[in-house]
């Protein structure tokens, strides 16, 4: 009797274990199958074609890890922003930042900041501003795999001041900077600084339109006809006093401003909507443009124009938390801001 019971008990445990194992195996397979389906759908959506099955397998595994990270993040819902399985979902964070974020922030110690700040005495900064609504921001652009964020950042700020000083919104050429600007540390797709871009534009007496000198997304030789074709010019540039979000607000209240940020985290790679609160560091590696600020409920934010296409973020924009505890601002946004003057 007792033996029987033990036997039965063992049998029950045994079949239970088998059952769980089988269930786990099935659900794992199902998960893999559905993940593979997600990958296929994602590939179709973004027109991704891999060179062979080995590459596909490698990318699938990265995709799987990223999707898991994104799903877990969104399910946890502990932050005021959401992530999405966007077009960067088959890239590791390392690969992603290596190809796109080439703001040469690590060289900042050797950079002399300009002494004057024309907005220092501004007292009446509005509580919110959106330069898009004032027609001073061109549509979102896409730098592709060229690390010339610095050019997009500088051009967006120049497009802004050009609109404000002339009344005309003109899309200007990043490629001209990529090909022709060798001032300071600027090296086309290999990186550069917004301030050096402004220096080049001043020395060159202007910049061509996007149409006259279109974007290629690769380093090229300088087209002298395009370079001589000026659609807009700037007189100078100024740096916003470092590490003061108040100073940055005074500047952005008056024009779109180039800012450098640390955009290296996975949350930045997959940011989709809401007010981004980090985490992120202050190792400046990306150039973008602050085109406004405001508040979402009690959370103040900077409205930031990125150059990763409209598929990323809020139609290509990110709202980044403003007035944080750190003097550098979130992701170092207040560390190296600057703007061209007309
Ligand atoms: C700001 O005000 C101070 C004191 O009046 C003045 O010395 C300074 O030149 C002003 N700055 C600007 C940029 O106008």
Short mmCIF file of C-alpha atoms and ligand atoms in Angstrom, two decimals:
data_model
loop_
_atom_site.label_atom_id
_atom_site.label_comp_id
_atom_site.label_asym_id
_atom_site.label_seq_id
_atom_site.Cartn_x
_atom_site.Cartn_y
_atom_site.Cartn_z
CA UNK A 1 0.00 0.00 0.00
CA UNK A 2 2.67 2.40 1.09
CA UNK A 3 4.92 1.27 -1.73
CA UNK A 4 2.08 1.82 -4.13
CA UNK A 5 1.49 5.31 -2.87
CA UNK A 6 5.13 6.19 -3.19
CA UNK A 7 5.20 4.72 -6.63
CA UNK A 8 2.13 6.68 -7.64
CA UNK A 9 3.51 9.81 -6.09
CA UNK A 10 6.79 9.39 -7.96
CA UNK A 11 4.85 8.81 -11.15
CA UNK A 12 2.81 11.94 -10.62
CA UNK A 13 5.91 14.03 -9.94
CA UNK A 14 7.62 12.43 -12.90
CA UNK A 15 4.81 13.20 -15.32
CA UNK A 16 4.44 16.65 -13.85
CA UNK A 17 8.12 17.34 -14.52
CA UNK A 18 7.82 15.93 -18.02
CA UNK A 19 4.75 18.05 -18.59
CA UNK A 20 6.45 21.22 -17.46
CA UNK A 21 9.49 20.44 -19.60
CA UNK A 22 7.27 19.81 -22.62
CA UNK A 23 5.30 22.96 -21.93
CA UNK A 24 8.48 25.00 -21.61
CA UNK A 25 9.86 23.53 -24.80
CA UNK A 26 6.64 24.26 -26.68
CA UNK A 27 6.30 27.79 -25.37
CA UNK A 28 9.92 28.47 -26.08
CA UNK A 29 9.48 27.24 -29.62
CA UNK A 30 6.29 29.25 -29.97
CA UNK A 31 8.10 32.31 -28.65
CA UNK A 32 10.92 31.74 -31.11
CA UNK A 33 8.48 31.23 -33.96
CA UNK A 34 6.56 34.37 -33.10
CA UNK A 35 9.84 36.24 -32.64
CA UNK A 36 10.94 35.00 -36.05
CA UNK A 37 7.63 36.20 -37.46
CA UNK A 38 8.15 39.58 -35.82
CA UNK A 39 11.61 39.72 -37.34
CA UNK A 40 10.25 38.86 -40.81
CA UNK A 41 7.51 41.48 -40.49
CA UNK A 42 10.03 44.01 -39.25
CA UNK A 43 12.38 43.20 -42.17
CA UNK A 44 9.52 43.68 -44.63
CA UNK A 45 8.47 46.94 -43.03
CA UNK A 46 11.94 48.48 -43.19
CA UNK A 47 13.03 46.80 -46.45
CA UNK A 48 15.86 44.96 -44.75
CA UNK A 49 17.68 42.30 -46.79
CA UNK A 50 20.57 40.35 -45.27
CA UNK A 51 23.46 39.15 -47.40
CA UNK A 52 23.21 35.53 -46.22
CA UNK A 53 21.55 33.25 -43.68
CA UNK A 54 24.49 33.62 -41.30
CA UNK A 55 24.03 37.38 -41.18
CA UNK A 56 20.28 36.90 -40.79
CA UNK A 57 20.81 34.56 -37.84
CA UNK A 58 23.21 37.01 -36.20
CA UNK A 59 20.80 39.93 -36.73
CA UNK A 60 17.85 37.85 -35.52
CA UNK A 61 19.60 37.19 -32.23
CA UNK A 62 20.33 40.89 -31.72
CA UNK A 63 16.75 41.71 -32.74
CA UNK A 64 15.43 39.17 -30.22
CA UNK A 65 17.47 40.68 -27.37
CA UNK A 66 16.39 44.20 -28.30
CA UNK A 67 12.71 43.27 -28.58
CA UNK A 68 12.87 41.62 -25.18
CA UNK A 69 14.47 44.73 -23.70
CA UNK A 70 11.88 47.00 -25.32
CA UNK A 71 8.89 44.82 -24.35
CA UNK A 72 10.10 44.49 -20.76
CA UNK A 73 10.68 48.23 -20.54
CA UNK A 74 7.23 49.10 -21.85
CA UNK A 75 5.50 46.47 -19.73
CA UNK A 76 7.22 47.72 -16.59
CA UNK A 77 5.96 51.26 -17.39
CA UNK A 78 8.10 52.85 -14.72
CA UNK A 79 9.20 55.83 -16.85
CA UNK A 80 7.19 58.58 -18.58
CA UNK A 81 8.43 57.54 -22.03
CA UNK A 82 7.97 54.55 -24.31
CA UNK A 83 10.35 52.58 -26.47
CA UNK A 84 9.56 51.02 -29.84
CA UNK A 85 10.93 48.27 -32.06
CA UNK A 86 12.09 50.84 -34.62
CA UNK A 87 14.36 50.59 -37.65
CA UNK A 88 17.42 50.28 -35.42
CA UNK A 89 16.19 47.07 -33.78
CA UNK A 90 18.74 44.71 -35.34
CA UNK A 91 21.74 46.77 -34.22
CA UNK A 92 23.56 46.41 -30.93
CA UNK A 93 23.81 49.66 -29.02
CA UNK A 94 27.54 49.63 -29.70
CA UNK A 95 27.07 49.36 -33.46
CA UNK A 96 24.38 51.98 -33.39
CA UNK A 97 26.30 54.66 -31.54
CA UNK A 98 29.52 53.94 -33.44
CA UNK A 99 28.00 54.79 -36.82
CA UNK A 100 25.78 57.75 -35.97
CA UNK A 101 26.98 59.61 -32.93
CA UNK A 102 30.11 61.38 -34.00
CA UNK A 103 29.96 64.63 -32.15
CA UNK A 104 33.57 65.12 -31.09
CA UNK A 105 32.71 65.95 -27.53
CA UNK A 106 35.78 64.24 -26.13
CA UNK A 107 37.84 67.05 -27.59
CA UNK A 108 35.86 69.68 -25.71
CA UNK A 109 38.62 70.42 -23.20
CA UNK A 110 40.64 72.10 -25.95
CA UNK A 111 37.73 74.17 -27.18
CA UNK A 112 37.70 77.81 -26.23
CA UNK A 113 34.20 79.01 -25.56
CA UNK A 114 33.14 82.38 -26.98
CA UNK A 115 32.97 85.05 -24.27
CA UNK A 116 29.82 86.89 -25.29
CA UNK A 117 26.25 85.73 -24.78
CA UNK A 118 23.80 88.14 -26.36
CA UNK A 119 20.83 86.73 -24.45
CA UNK A 120 22.37 87.09 -20.99
CA UNK A 121 20.01 89.89 -19.98
CA UNK A 122 16.84 88.29 -21.31
CA UNK A 123 14.35 88.37 -18.47
CA UNK A 124 11.06 87.52 -20.13
CA UNK A 125 11.53 84.05 -21.59
CA UNK A 126 8.09 82.58 -22.34
CA UNK A 127 7.10 79.46 -20.39
CA UNK A 128 7.01 77.48 -23.62
CA UNK A 129 8.01 77.89 -27.24
CA UNK A 130 7.91 75.70 -30.34
CA UNK A 131 9.87 77.09 -33.28
CA UNK A 132 8.09 74.67 -35.63
CA UNK A 133 4.91 76.65 -35.07
CA UNK A 134 6.76 79.82 -36.07
CA UNK A 135 7.85 78.22 -39.33
CA UNK A 136 11.53 78.24 -38.37
CA UNK A 137 12.19 74.50 -38.59
CA UNK A 138 12.57 72.46 -41.79
CA UNK A 139 11.17 68.92 -41.98
CA UNK A 140 13.07 66.14 -40.21
CA UNK A 141 16.12 64.94 -42.13
CA UNK A 142 17.98 61.64 -42.03
CA UNK A 143 21.76 61.43 -41.68
CA UNK A 144 21.77 57.69 -42.46
CA UNK A 145 24.93 55.86 -41.43
CA UNK A 146 27.18 58.90 -41.78
CA UNK A 147 28.41 60.29 -38.44
CA UNK A 148 27.76 63.90 -39.39
CA UNK A 149 25.16 64.74 -36.72
CA UNK A 150 27.25 67.88 -36.11
CA UNK A 151 26.42 69.13 -39.63
CA UNK A 152 22.68 68.49 -39.21
CA UNK A 153 22.71 70.21 -35.84
CA UNK A 154 24.53 73.30 -37.14
CA UNK A 155 22.40 73.50 -40.29
CA UNK A 156 19.12 73.27 -38.35
CA UNK A 157 20.24 76.14 -36.10
CA UNK A 158 21.27 78.15 -39.16
CA UNK A 159 17.95 77.44 -40.90
CA UNK A 160 16.26 78.81 -37.79
CA UNK A 161 18.18 82.08 -37.56
CA UNK A 162 17.87 82.55 -41.34
CA UNK A 163 14.08 82.32 -41.07
CA UNK A 164 14.05 84.74 -38.14
CA UNK A 165 16.30 87.29 -39.82
CA UNK A 166 15.09 87.07 -43.44
CA UNK A 167 11.59 85.63 -43.18
CA UNK A 168 12.56 82.72 -45.44
CA UNK A 169 12.73 79.11 -44.35
CA UNK A 170 15.34 77.52 -46.61
CA UNK A 171 16.55 73.95 -46.29
CA UNK A 172 20.35 74.17 -46.28
CA UNK A 173 23.14 71.75 -47.19
CA UNK A 174 24.72 69.34 -44.71
CA UNK A 175 26.68 67.67 -47.51
CA UNK A 176 28.55 70.90 -48.20
CA UNK A 177 29.81 70.75 -44.61
CA UNK A 178 30.62 67.04 -44.92
CA UNK A 179 32.62 67.56 -48.16
CA UNK A 180 34.11 71.03 -47.81
CA UNK A 181 34.53 71.81 -44.11
CA UNK A 182 37.94 70.82 -42.84
CA UNK A 183 38.08 73.53 -40.18
CA UNK A 184 39.02 72.54 -36.68
CA UNK A 185 38.25 68.90 -36.01
CA UNK A 186 35.52 68.50 -38.62
CA UNK A 187 35.92 65.30 -40.63
CA UNK A 188 32.70 64.66 -42.52
CA UNK A 189 31.13 61.33 -41.64
CA UNK A 190 33.90 60.72 -39.11
CA UNK A 191 32.61 63.47 -36.87
CA UNK A 192 32.88 67.14 -36.06
CA UNK A 193 31.72 70.05 -33.96
CA UNK A 194 28.89 72.49 -34.54
CA UNK A 195 31.08 75.48 -33.64
CA UNK A 196 33.62 74.46 -36.27
CA UNK A 197 30.77 74.17 -38.79
CA UNK A 198 29.74 77.75 -37.96
CA UNK A 199 33.36 78.85 -38.43
CA UNK A 200 33.47 77.24 -41.87
CA UNK A 201 30.17 78.85 -42.91
CA UNK A 202 31.42 82.28 -41.80
CA UNK A 203 34.72 81.87 -43.69
CA UNK A 204 32.87 80.53 -46.74
CA UNK A 205 30.45 83.50 -46.62
CA UNK A 206 27.43 81.22 -46.68
CA UNK A 207 25.97 77.82 -47.36
CA UNK A 208 24.16 76.29 -50.37
CA UNK A 209 20.61 74.99 -50.34
CA UNK A 210 19.84 71.32 -49.80
CA UNK A 211 18.70 71.19 -53.45
CA UNK A 212 21.89 72.75 -54.86
CA UNK A 213 24.17 70.59 -52.75
CA UNK A 214 22.09 67.49 -51.91
CA UNK A 215 22.77 65.02 -49.14
CA UNK A 216 24.67 61.85 -50.06
CA UNK A 217 25.43 60.43 -46.63
CA UNK A 218 29.03 59.58 -47.53
CA UNK A 219 32.28 61.56 -47.59
CA UNK A 220 32.84 63.18 -50.95
CA UNK A 221 35.15 65.70 -52.55
CA UNK A 222 34.11 69.30 -52.24
CA UNK A 223 31.95 70.48 -55.13
CA UNK A 224 33.26 73.99 -55.77
CA UNK A 225 30.18 75.08 -57.75
CA UNK A 226 27.92 74.02 -54.91
CA UNK A 227 30.26 75.59 -52.37
CA UNK A 228 30.15 78.96 -54.16
CA UNK A 229 26.36 78.92 -54.33
CA UNK A 230 25.25 80.78 -51.20
CA UNK A 231 21.60 80.72 -50.21
CA UNK A 232 22.10 82.04 -46.68
CA UNK A 233 24.88 83.32 -44.46
CA UNK A 234 25.67 84.00 -40.81
CA UNK A 235 27.77 86.71 -39.21
CA UNK A 236 29.07 84.80 -36.24
CA UNK A 237 28.22 82.34 -33.51
CA UNK A 238 28.11 82.34 -29.74
CA UNK A 239 28.32 79.67 -27.08
CA UNK A 240 25.67 79.49 -24.41
CA UNK A 241 27.36 79.70 -20.98
CA UNK A 242 27.99 76.09 -20.02
CA UNK A 243 26.02 74.12 -17.45
CA UNK A 244 23.07 76.43 -17.09
CA UNK A 245 19.65 75.32 -18.27
CA UNK A 246 18.44 78.84 -17.47
CA UNK A 247 20.93 80.31 -19.94
CA UNK A 248 19.93 77.70 -22.49
CA UNK A 249 16.29 78.63 -22.02
CA UNK A 250 17.09 82.30 -22.71
CA UNK A 251 18.78 81.29 -25.95
CA UNK A 252 16.11 78.82 -27.13
CA UNK A 253 13.46 81.43 -26.31
CA UNK A 254 15.06 83.49 -29.07
CA UNK A 255 16.15 80.98 -31.73
CA UNK A 256 16.77 77.28 -32.40
CA UNK A 257 20.05 76.28 -30.71
CA UNK A 258 22.61 73.56 -31.47
CA UNK A 259 23.13 71.27 -28.49
CA UNK A 260 25.41 68.33 -27.82
CA UNK A 261 24.10 65.37 -25.84
CA UNK A 262 25.06 61.91 -24.67
CA UNK A 263 22.80 59.78 -26.88
CA UNK A 264 24.60 56.52 -26.31
CA UNK A 265 22.04 54.49 -24.36
CA UNK A 266 19.61 51.83 -25.62
CA UNK A 267 16.70 53.93 -24.42
CA UNK A 268 17.80 56.69 -26.76
CA UNK A 269 18.20 54.23 -29.64
CA UNK A 270 14.64 52.94 -29.20
CA UNK A 271 12.94 56.08 -27.85
CA UNK A 272 9.45 56.38 -29.23
CA UNK A 273 7.33 58.88 -27.28
CA UNK A 274 6.86 60.77 -24.05
CA UNK A 275 9.29 62.86 -22.03
CA UNK A 276 12.68 61.15 -22.01
CA UNK A 277 14.13 61.14 -18.51
CA UNK A 278 17.22 58.97 -19.11
CA UNK A 279 19.23 57.36 -17.78
CA UNK A 280 22.12 58.80 -19.72
CA UNK A 281 25.59 60.13 -19.00
CA UNK A 282 27.32 63.34 -20.01
CA UNK A 283 29.83 62.01 -22.52
CA UNK A 284 28.69 64.18 -25.35
CA UNK A 285 28.57 62.13 -28.54
CA UNK A 286 25.67 63.49 -30.56
CA UNK A 287 24.71 66.84 -32.07
CA UNK A 288 21.04 67.81 -32.26
CA UNK A 289 19.03 71.03 -32.17
CA UNK A 290 16.83 72.43 -29.41
CA UNK A 291 13.84 73.91 -31.24
CA UNK A 292 11.65 74.68 -28.25
CA UNK A 293 10.71 73.84 -24.70
CA UNK A 294 7.62 73.41 -22.60
CA UNK A 295 6.06 71.21 -19.94
CA UNK A 296 4.02 68.04 -20.02
CA UNK A 297 2.00 68.25 -16.82
CA UNK A 298 4.61 68.96 -14.18
CA UNK A 299 7.53 67.64 -16.25
CA UNK A 300 9.43 70.37 -18.08
CA UNK A 301 11.11 69.34 -21.33
CA UNK A 302 13.33 70.49 -24.18
CA UNK A 303 11.92 69.93 -27.66
CA UNK A 304 14.80 68.47 -29.65
CA UNK A 305 15.09 67.93 -33.41
CA UNK A 306 17.08 64.82 -34.28
CA UNK A 307 18.39 63.69 -37.69
CA UNK A 308 17.43 60.01 -37.70
CA UNK A 309 14.35 60.29 -39.92
CA UNK A 310 10.68 60.56 -38.91
CA UNK A 311 10.47 56.87 -37.96
CA UNK A 312 12.42 57.53 -34.76
CA UNK A 313 10.85 59.17 -31.71
CA UNK A 314 7.94 61.56 -31.98
CA UNK A 315 8.03 61.99 -35.77
CA UNK A 316 11.78 62.50 -35.55
CA UNK A 317 11.72 64.65 -32.39
CA UNK A 318 12.44 63.85 -28.76
CA UNK A 319 11.22 65.66 -25.70
CA UNK A 320 13.99 65.57 -23.09
CA UNK A 321 13.45 66.37 -19.44
CA UNK A 322 14.39 69.96 -18.57
CA UNK A 323 15.44 71.59 -15.29
CA UNK A 324 16.98 68.46 -13.83
CA UNK A 325 19.10 68.36 -10.69
CA UNK A 326 22.41 68.07 -12.55
CA UNK A 327 23.79 71.40 -13.73
CA UNK A 328 24.87 69.76 -17.02
CA UNK A 329 21.23 69.09 -17.85
CA UNK A 330 19.84 65.71 -18.90
CA UNK A 331 22.41 63.86 -21.06
CA UNK A 332 24.62 66.97 -20.83
CA UNK A 333 22.29 69.09 -22.96
CA UNK A 334 23.42 72.33 -21.26
CA UNK A 335 27.16 71.65 -21.60
CA UNK A 336 27.99 72.76 -25.14
CA UNK A 337 25.10 74.66 -26.66
CA UNK A 338 25.72 77.28 -29.33
CA UNK A 339 23.91 79.28 -31.99
CA UNK A 340 24.77 81.24 -35.13
CA UNK A 341 24.13 84.98 -35.29
CA UNK A 342 22.79 86.82 -38.30
C1 LIG B 1 23.75 92.92 -19.77
O1 LIG B 1 23.62 93.92 -18.80
C2 LIG B 1 24.87 94.37 -18.27
C3 LIG B 1 24.56 95.39 -17.15
O2 LIG B 1 23.71 96.37 -17.61
C4 LIG B 1 25.70 95.00 -19.39
O3 LIG B 1 26.94 95.40 -18.89
C5 LIG B 1 25.89 93.96 -20.46
O4 LIG B 1 26.59 94.50 -21.57
C6 LIG B 1 24.57 93.39 -20.94
N1 LIG B 1 24.81 92.30 -21.86
C7 LIG B 1 24.34 92.28 -23.10
C8 LIG B 1 24.72 91.08 -23.93
O5 LIG B 1 23.65 93.14 -23.58
#
